[in-house]
mmCIF file of N, CA and C in Angstrom:
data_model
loop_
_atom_site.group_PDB
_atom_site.id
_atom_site.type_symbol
_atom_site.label_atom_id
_atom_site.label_comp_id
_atom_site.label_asym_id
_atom_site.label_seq_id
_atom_site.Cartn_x
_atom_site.Cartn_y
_atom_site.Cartn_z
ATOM 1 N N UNK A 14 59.277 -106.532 6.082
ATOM 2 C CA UNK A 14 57.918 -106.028 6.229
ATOM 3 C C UNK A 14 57.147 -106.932 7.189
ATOM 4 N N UNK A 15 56.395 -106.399 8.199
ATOM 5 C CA UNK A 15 55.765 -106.834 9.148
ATOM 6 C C UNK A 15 54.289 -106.053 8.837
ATOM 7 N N UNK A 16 53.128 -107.139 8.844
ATOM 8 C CA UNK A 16 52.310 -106.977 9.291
ATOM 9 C C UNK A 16 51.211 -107.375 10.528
ATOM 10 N N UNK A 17 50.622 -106.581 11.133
ATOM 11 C CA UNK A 17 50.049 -106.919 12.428
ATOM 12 C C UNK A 17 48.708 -106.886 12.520
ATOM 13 N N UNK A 18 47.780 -107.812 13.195
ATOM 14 C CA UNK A 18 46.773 -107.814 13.488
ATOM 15 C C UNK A 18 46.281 -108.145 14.742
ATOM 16 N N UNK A 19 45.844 -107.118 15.477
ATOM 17 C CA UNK A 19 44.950 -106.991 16.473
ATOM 18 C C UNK A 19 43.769 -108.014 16.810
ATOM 19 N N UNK A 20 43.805 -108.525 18.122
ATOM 20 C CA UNK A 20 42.340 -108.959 18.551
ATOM 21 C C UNK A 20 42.252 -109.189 19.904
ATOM 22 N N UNK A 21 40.608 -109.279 20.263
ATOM 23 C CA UNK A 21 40.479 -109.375 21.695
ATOM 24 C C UNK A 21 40.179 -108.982 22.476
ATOM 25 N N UNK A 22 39.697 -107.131 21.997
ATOM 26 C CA UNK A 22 39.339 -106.441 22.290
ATOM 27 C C UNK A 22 37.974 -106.436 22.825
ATOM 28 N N UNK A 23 36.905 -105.597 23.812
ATOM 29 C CA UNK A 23 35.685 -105.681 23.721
ATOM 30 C C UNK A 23 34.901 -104.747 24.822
ATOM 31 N N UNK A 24 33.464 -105.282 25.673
ATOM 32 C CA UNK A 24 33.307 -104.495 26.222
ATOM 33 C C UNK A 24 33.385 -105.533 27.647
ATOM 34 N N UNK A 25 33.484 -104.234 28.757
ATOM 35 C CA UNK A 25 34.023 -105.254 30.032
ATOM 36 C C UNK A 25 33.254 -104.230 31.205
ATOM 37 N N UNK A 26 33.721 -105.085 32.325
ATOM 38 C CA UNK A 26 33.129 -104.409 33.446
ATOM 39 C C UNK A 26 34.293 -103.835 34.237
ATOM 40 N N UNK A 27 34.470 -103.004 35.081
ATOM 41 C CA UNK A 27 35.652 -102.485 35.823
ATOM 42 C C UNK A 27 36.352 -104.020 36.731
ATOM 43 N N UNK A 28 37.145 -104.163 37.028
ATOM 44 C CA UNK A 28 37.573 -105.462 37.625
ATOM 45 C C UNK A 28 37.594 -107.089 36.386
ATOM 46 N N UNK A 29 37.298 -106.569 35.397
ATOM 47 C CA UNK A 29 37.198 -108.137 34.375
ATOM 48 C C UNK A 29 39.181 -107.860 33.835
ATOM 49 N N UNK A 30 38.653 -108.809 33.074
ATOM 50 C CA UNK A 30 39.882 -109.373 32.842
ATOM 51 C C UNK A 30 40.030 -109.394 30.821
ATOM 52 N N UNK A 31 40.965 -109.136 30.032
ATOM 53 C CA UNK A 31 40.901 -109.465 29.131
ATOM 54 C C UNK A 31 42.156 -109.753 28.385
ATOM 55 N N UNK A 32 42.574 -110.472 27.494
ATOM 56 C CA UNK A 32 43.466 -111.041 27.003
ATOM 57 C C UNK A 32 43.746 -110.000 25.194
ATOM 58 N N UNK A 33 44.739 -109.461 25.195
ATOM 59 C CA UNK A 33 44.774 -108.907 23.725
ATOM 60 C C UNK A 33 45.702 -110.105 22.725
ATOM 61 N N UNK A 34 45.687 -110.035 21.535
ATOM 62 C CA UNK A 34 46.548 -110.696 20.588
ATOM 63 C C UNK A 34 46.471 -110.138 19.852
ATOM 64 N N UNK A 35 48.260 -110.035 19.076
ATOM 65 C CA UNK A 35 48.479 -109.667 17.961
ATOM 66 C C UNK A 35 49.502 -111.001 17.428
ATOM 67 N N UNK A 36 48.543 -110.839 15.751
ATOM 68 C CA UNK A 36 49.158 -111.448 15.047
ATOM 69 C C UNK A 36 50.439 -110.898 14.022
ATOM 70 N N UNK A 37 51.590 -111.865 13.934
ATOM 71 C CA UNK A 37 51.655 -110.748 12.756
ATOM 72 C C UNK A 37 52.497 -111.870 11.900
ATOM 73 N N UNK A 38 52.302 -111.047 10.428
ATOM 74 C CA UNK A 38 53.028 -112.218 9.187
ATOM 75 C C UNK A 38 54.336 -111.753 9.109
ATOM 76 N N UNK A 39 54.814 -112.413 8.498
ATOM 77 C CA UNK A 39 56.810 -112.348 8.246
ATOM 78 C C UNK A 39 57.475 -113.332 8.794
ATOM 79 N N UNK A 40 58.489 -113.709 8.262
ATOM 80 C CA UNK A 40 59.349 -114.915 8.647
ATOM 81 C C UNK A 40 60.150 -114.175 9.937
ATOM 82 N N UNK A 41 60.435 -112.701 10.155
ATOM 83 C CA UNK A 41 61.315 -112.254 10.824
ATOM 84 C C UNK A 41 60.659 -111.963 11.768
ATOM 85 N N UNK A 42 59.114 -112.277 12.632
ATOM 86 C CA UNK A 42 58.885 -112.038 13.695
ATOM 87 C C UNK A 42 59.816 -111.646 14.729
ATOM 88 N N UNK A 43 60.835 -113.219 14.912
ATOM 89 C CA UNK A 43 61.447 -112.874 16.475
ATOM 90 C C UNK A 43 62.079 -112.109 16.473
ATOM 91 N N UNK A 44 62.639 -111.573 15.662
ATOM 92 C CA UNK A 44 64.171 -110.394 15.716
ATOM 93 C C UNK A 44 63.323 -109.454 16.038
ATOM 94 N N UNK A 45 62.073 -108.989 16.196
ATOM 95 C CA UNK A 45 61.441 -107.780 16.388
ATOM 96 C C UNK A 45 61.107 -107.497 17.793
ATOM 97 N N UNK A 46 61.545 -106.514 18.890
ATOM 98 C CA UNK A 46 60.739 -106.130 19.815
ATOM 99 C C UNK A 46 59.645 -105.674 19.463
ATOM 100 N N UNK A 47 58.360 -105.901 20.763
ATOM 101 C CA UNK A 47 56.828 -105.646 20.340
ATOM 102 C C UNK A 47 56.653 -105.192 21.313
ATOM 103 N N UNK A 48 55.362 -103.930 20.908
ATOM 104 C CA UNK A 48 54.669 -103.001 21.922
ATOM 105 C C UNK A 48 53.239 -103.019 22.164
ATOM 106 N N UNK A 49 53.074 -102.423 22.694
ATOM 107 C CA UNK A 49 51.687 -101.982 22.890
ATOM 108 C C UNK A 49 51.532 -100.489 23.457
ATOM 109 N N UNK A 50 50.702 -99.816 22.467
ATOM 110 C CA UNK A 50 50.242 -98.820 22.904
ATOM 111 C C UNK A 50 48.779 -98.627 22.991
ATOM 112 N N UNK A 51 48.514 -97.347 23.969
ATOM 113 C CA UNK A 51 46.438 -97.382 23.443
ATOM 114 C C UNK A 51 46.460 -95.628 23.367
ATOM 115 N N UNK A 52 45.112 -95.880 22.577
ATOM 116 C CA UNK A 52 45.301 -94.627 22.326
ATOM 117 C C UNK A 52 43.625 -93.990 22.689
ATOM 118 N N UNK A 53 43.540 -93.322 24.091
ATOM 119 C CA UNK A 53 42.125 -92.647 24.337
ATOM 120 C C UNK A 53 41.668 -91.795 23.667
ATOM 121 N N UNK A 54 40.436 -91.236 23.546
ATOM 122 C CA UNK A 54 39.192 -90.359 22.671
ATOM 123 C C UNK A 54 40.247 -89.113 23.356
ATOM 124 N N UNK A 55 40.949 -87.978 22.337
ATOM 125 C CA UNK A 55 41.170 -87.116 22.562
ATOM 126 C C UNK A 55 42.190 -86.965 23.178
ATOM 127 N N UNK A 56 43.300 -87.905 22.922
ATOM 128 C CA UNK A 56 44.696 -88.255 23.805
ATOM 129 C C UNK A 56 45.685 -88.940 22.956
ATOM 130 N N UNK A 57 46.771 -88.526 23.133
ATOM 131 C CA UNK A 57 48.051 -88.692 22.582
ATOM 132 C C UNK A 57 47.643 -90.504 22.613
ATOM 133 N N UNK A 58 48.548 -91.172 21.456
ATOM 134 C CA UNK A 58 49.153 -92.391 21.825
ATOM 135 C C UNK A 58 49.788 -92.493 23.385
ATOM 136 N N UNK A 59 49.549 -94.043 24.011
ATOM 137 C CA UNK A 59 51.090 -93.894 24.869
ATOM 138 C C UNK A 59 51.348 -95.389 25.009
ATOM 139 N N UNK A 60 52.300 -95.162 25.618
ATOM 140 C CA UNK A 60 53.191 -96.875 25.288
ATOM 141 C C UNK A 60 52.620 -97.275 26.768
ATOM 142 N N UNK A 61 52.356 -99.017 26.368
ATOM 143 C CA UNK A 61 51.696 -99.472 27.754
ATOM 144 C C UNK A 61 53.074 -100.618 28.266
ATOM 145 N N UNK A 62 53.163 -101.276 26.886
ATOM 146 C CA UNK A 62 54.567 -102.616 27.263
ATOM 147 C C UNK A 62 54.963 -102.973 26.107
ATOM 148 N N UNK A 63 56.277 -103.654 26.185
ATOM 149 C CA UNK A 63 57.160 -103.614 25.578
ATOM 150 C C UNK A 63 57.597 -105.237 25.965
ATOM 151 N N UNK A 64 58.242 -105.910 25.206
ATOM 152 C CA UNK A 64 58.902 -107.444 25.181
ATOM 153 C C UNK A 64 59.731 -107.278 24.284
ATOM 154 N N UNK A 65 61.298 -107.737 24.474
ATOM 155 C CA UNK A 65 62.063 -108.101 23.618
ATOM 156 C C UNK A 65 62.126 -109.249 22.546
ATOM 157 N N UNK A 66 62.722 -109.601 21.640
ATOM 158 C CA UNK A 66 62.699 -110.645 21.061
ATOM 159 C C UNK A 66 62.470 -111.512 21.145
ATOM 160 N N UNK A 67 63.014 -111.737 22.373
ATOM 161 C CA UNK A 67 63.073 -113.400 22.605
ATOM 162 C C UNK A 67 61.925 -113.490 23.899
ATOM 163 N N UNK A 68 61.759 -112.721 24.525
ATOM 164 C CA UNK A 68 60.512 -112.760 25.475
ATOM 165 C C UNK A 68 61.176 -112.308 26.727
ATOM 166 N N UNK A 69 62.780 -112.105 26.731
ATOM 167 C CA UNK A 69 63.754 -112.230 28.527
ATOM 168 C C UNK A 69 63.460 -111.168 28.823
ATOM 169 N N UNK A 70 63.132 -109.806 28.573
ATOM 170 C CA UNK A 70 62.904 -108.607 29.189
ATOM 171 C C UNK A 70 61.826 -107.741 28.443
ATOM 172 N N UNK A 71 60.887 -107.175 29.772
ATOM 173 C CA UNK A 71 59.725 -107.038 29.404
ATOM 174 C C UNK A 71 59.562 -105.328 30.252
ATOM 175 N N UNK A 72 59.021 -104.089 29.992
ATOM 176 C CA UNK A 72 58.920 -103.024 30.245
ATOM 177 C C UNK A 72 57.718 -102.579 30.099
ATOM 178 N N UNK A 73 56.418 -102.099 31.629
ATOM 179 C CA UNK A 73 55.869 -101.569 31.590
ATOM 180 C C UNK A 73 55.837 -100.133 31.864
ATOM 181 N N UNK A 74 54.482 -99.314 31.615
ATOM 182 C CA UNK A 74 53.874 -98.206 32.120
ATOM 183 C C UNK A 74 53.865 -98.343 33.535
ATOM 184 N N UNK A 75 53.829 -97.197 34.430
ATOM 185 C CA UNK A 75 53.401 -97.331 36.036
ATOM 186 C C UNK A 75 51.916 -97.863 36.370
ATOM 187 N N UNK A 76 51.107 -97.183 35.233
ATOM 188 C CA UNK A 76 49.910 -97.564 35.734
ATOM 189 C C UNK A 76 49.433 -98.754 35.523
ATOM 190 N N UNK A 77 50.160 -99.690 34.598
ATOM 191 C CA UNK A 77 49.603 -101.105 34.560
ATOM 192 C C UNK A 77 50.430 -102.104 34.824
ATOM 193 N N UNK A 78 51.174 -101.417 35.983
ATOM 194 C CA UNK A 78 52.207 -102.814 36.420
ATOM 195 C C UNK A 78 51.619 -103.635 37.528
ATOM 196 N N UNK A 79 52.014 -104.282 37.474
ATOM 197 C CA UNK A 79 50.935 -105.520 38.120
ATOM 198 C C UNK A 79 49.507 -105.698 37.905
ATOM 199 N N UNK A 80 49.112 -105.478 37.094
ATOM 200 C CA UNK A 80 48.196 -105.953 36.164
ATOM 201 C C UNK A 80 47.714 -106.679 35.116
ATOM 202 N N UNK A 81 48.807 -105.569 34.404
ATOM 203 C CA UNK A 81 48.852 -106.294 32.776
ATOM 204 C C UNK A 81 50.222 -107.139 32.737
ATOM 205 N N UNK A 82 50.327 -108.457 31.602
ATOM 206 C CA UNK A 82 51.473 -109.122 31.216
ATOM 207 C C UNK A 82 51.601 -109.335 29.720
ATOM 208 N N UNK A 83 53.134 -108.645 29.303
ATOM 209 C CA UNK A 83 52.900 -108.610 27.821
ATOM 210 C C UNK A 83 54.201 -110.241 27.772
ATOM 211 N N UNK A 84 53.443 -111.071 26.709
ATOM 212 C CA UNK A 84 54.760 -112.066 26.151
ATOM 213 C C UNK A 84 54.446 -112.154 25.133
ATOM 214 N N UNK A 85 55.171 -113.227 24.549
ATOM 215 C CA UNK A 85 55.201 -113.831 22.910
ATOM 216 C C UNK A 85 55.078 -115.204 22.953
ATOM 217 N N UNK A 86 54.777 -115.512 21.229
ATOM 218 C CA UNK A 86 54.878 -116.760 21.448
ATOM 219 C C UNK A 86 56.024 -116.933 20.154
ATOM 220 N N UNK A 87 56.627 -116.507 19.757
ATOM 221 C CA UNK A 87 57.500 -116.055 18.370
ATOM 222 C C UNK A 87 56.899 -117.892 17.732
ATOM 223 N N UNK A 88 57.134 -118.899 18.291
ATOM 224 C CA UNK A 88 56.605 -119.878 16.446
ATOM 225 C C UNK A 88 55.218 -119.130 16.126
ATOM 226 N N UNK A 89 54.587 -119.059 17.067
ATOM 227 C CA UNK A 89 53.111 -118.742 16.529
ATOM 228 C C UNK A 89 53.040 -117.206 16.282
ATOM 229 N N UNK A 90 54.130 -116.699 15.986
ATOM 230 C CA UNK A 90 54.012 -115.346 15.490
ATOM 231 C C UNK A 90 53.074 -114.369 15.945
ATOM 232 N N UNK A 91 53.026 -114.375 17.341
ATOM 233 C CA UNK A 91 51.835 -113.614 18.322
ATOM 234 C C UNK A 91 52.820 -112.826 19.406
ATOM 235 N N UNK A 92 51.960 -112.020 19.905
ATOM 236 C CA UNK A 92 52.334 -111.189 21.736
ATOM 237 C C UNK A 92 50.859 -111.126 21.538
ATOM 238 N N UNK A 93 51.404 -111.646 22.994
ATOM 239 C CA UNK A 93 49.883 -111.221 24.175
ATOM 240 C C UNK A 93 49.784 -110.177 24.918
ATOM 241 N N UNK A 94 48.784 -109.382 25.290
ATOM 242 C CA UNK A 94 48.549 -108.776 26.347
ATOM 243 C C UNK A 94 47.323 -108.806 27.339
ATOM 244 N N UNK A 95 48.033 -109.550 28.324
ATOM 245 C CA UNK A 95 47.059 -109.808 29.609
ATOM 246 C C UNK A 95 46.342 -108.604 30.263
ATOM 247 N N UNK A 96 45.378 -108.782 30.154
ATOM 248 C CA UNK A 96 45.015 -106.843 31.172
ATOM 249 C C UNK A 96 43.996 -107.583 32.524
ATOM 250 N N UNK A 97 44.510 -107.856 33.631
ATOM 251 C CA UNK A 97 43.510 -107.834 34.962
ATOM 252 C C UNK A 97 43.462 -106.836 35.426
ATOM 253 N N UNK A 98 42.346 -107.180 36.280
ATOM 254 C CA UNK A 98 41.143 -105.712 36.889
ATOM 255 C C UNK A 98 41.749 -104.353 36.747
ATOM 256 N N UNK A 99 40.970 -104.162 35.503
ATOM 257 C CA UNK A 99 40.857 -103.760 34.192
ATOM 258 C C UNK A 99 40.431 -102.211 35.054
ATOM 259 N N UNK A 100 40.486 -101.013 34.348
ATOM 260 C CA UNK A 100 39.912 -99.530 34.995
ATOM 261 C C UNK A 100 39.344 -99.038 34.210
ATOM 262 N N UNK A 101 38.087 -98.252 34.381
ATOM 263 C CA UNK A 101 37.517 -97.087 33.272
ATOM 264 C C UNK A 101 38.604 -96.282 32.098
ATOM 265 N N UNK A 102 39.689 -95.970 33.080
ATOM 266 C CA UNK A 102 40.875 -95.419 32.762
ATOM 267 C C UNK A 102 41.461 -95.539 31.448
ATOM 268 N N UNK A 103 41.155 -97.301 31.402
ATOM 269 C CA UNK A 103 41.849 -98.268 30.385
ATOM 270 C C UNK A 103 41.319 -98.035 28.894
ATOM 271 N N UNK A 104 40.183 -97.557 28.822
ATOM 272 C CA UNK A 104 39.308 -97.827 27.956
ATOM 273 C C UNK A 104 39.891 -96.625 26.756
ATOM 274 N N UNK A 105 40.102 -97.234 25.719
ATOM 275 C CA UNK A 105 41.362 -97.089 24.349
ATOM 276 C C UNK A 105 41.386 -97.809 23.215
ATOM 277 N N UNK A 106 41.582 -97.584 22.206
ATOM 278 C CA UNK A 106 41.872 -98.174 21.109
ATOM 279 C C UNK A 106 43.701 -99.034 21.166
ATOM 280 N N UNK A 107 43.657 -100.270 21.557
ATOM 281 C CA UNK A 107 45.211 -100.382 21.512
ATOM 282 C C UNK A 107 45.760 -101.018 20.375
ATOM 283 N N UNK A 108 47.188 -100.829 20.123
ATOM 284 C CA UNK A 108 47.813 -101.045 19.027
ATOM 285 C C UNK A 108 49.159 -101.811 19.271
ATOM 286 N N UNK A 109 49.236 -103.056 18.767
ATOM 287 C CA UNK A 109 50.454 -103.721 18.874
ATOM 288 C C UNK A 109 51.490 -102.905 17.834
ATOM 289 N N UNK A 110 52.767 -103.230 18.012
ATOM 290 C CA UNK A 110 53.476 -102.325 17.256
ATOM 291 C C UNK A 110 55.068 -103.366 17.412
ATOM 292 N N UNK A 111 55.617 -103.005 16.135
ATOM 293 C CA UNK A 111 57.103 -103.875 16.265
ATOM 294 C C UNK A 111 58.209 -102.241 15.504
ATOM 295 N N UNK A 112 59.250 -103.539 16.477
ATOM 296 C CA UNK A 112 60.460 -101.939 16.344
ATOM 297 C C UNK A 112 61.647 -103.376 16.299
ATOM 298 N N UNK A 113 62.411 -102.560 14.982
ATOM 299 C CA UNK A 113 63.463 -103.896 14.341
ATOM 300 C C UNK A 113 64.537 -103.832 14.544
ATOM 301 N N UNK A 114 64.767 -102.962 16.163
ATOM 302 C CA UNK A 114 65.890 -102.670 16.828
ATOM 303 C C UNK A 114 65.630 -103.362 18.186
ATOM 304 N N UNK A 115 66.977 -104.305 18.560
ATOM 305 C CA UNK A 115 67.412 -104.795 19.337
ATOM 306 C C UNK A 115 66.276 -104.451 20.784
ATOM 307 N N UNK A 116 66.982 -103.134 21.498
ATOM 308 C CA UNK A 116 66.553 -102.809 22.605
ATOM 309 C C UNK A 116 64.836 -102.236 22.470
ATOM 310 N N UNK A 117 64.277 -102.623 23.625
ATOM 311 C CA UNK A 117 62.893 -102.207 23.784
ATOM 312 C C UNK A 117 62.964 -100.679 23.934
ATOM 313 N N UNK A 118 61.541 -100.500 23.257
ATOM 314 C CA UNK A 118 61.776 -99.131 23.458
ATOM 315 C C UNK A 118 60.155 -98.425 23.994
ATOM 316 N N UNK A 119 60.112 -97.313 24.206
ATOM 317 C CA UNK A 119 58.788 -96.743 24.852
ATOM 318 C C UNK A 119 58.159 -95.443 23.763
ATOM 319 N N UNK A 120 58.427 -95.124 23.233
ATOM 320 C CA UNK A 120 58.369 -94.121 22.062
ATOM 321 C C UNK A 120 57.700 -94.505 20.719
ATOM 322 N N UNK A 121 56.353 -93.664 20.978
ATOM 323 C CA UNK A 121 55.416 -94.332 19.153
ATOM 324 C C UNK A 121 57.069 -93.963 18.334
ATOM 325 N N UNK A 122 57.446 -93.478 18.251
ATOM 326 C CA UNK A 122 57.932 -92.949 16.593
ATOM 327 C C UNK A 122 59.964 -94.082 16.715
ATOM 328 N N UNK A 123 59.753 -94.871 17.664
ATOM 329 C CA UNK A 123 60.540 -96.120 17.528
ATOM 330 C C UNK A 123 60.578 -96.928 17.132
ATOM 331 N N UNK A 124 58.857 -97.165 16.739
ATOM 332 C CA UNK A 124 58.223 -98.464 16.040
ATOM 333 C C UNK A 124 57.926 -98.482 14.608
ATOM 334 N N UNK A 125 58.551 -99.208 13.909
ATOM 335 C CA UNK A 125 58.446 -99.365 12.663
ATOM 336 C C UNK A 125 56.887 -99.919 11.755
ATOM 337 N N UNK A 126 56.281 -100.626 12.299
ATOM 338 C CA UNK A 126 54.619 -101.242 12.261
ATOM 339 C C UNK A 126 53.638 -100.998 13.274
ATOM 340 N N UNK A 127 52.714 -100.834 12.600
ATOM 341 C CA UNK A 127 51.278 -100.701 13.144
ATOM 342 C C UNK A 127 50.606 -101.756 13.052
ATOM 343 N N UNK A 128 49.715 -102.337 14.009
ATOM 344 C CA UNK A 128 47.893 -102.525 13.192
ATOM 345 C C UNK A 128 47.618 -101.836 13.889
ATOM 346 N N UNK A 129 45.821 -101.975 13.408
ATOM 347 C CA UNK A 129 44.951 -101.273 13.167
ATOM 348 C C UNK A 129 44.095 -101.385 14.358
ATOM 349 N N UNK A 130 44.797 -101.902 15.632
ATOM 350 C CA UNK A 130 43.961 -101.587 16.885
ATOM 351 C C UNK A 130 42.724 -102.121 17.055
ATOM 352 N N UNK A 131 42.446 -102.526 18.539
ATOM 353 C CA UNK A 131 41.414 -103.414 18.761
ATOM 354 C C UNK A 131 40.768 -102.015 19.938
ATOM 355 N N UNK A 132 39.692 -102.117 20.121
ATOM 356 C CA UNK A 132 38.779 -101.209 21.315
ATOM 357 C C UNK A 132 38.567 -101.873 22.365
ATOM 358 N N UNK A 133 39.197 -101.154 23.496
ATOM 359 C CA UNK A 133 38.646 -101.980 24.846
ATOM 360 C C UNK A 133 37.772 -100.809 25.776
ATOM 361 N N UNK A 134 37.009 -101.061 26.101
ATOM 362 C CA UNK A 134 35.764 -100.675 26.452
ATOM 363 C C UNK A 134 35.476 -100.910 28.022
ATOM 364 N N UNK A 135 35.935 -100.119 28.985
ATOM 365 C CA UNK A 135 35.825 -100.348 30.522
ATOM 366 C C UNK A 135 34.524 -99.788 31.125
ATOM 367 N N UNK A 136 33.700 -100.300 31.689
ATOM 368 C CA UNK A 136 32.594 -99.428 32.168
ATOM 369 C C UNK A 136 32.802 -99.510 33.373
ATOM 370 N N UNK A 137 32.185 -98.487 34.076
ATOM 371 C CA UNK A 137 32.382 -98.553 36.002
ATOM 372 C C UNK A 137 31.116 -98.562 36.702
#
């Protein structure tokens, strides 16, 4: 059992910069690949990035590659997600998420845990 907690979220200007964290409890953090998804007013979930276990391979979305950077810190039982110049676009409820299978994956219904999502807020 994994639980996750969100933070970091807030309100920003188009071009800012913001840092997400998720925490999460369990001794079995590292064995878990971690995601991130966001989810807009009136829009499906969708997967933004993905990190393997150990941190060696990492899988974004098109639209936030070279932007955003997802890692870990597995002692401190965290993934980050870096978001630079940030888009209206962006603006979502996002959700870290762990999946207790090996390979990364891009698919909500791969991931075994939720939290409860942080709001990021882009204005233009």
């Amino acid at each position: 059992q994994v639980q996750l907690v969100e933070s970091g979220g807030g309100l920003v200007q188009a071009g800012d910069s913001l840092r997400l964290s998720c925490a999460a409890s369990g001794r079995t953090f590292s064995s878990y690949a971690m995601g991130w998804f966001r989810q807009a007013p009136g829009k499906e979930r969708e997967f933004v990035a993905a990190i393997n276990w150990i941190g060696s391979i990492t899988h974004y979305t098109d639209s936030v590659k070279g932007r955003f950077t997802i890692s870990r810190d597995n002692p401190k039982n965290t993934v980050y997600l870096q978001m630079n110049r940030l888009e209206p676009e962006g603006t979502a409820v996002y959700y870290c998420a762990a999946d207790r299978r090996i390979l990364i994956a891009t698919n909500v219904d791969d991931y075994d845990y939720w939290g409860q999502g942080t709001q990021v807020t882009v204005s233009s």
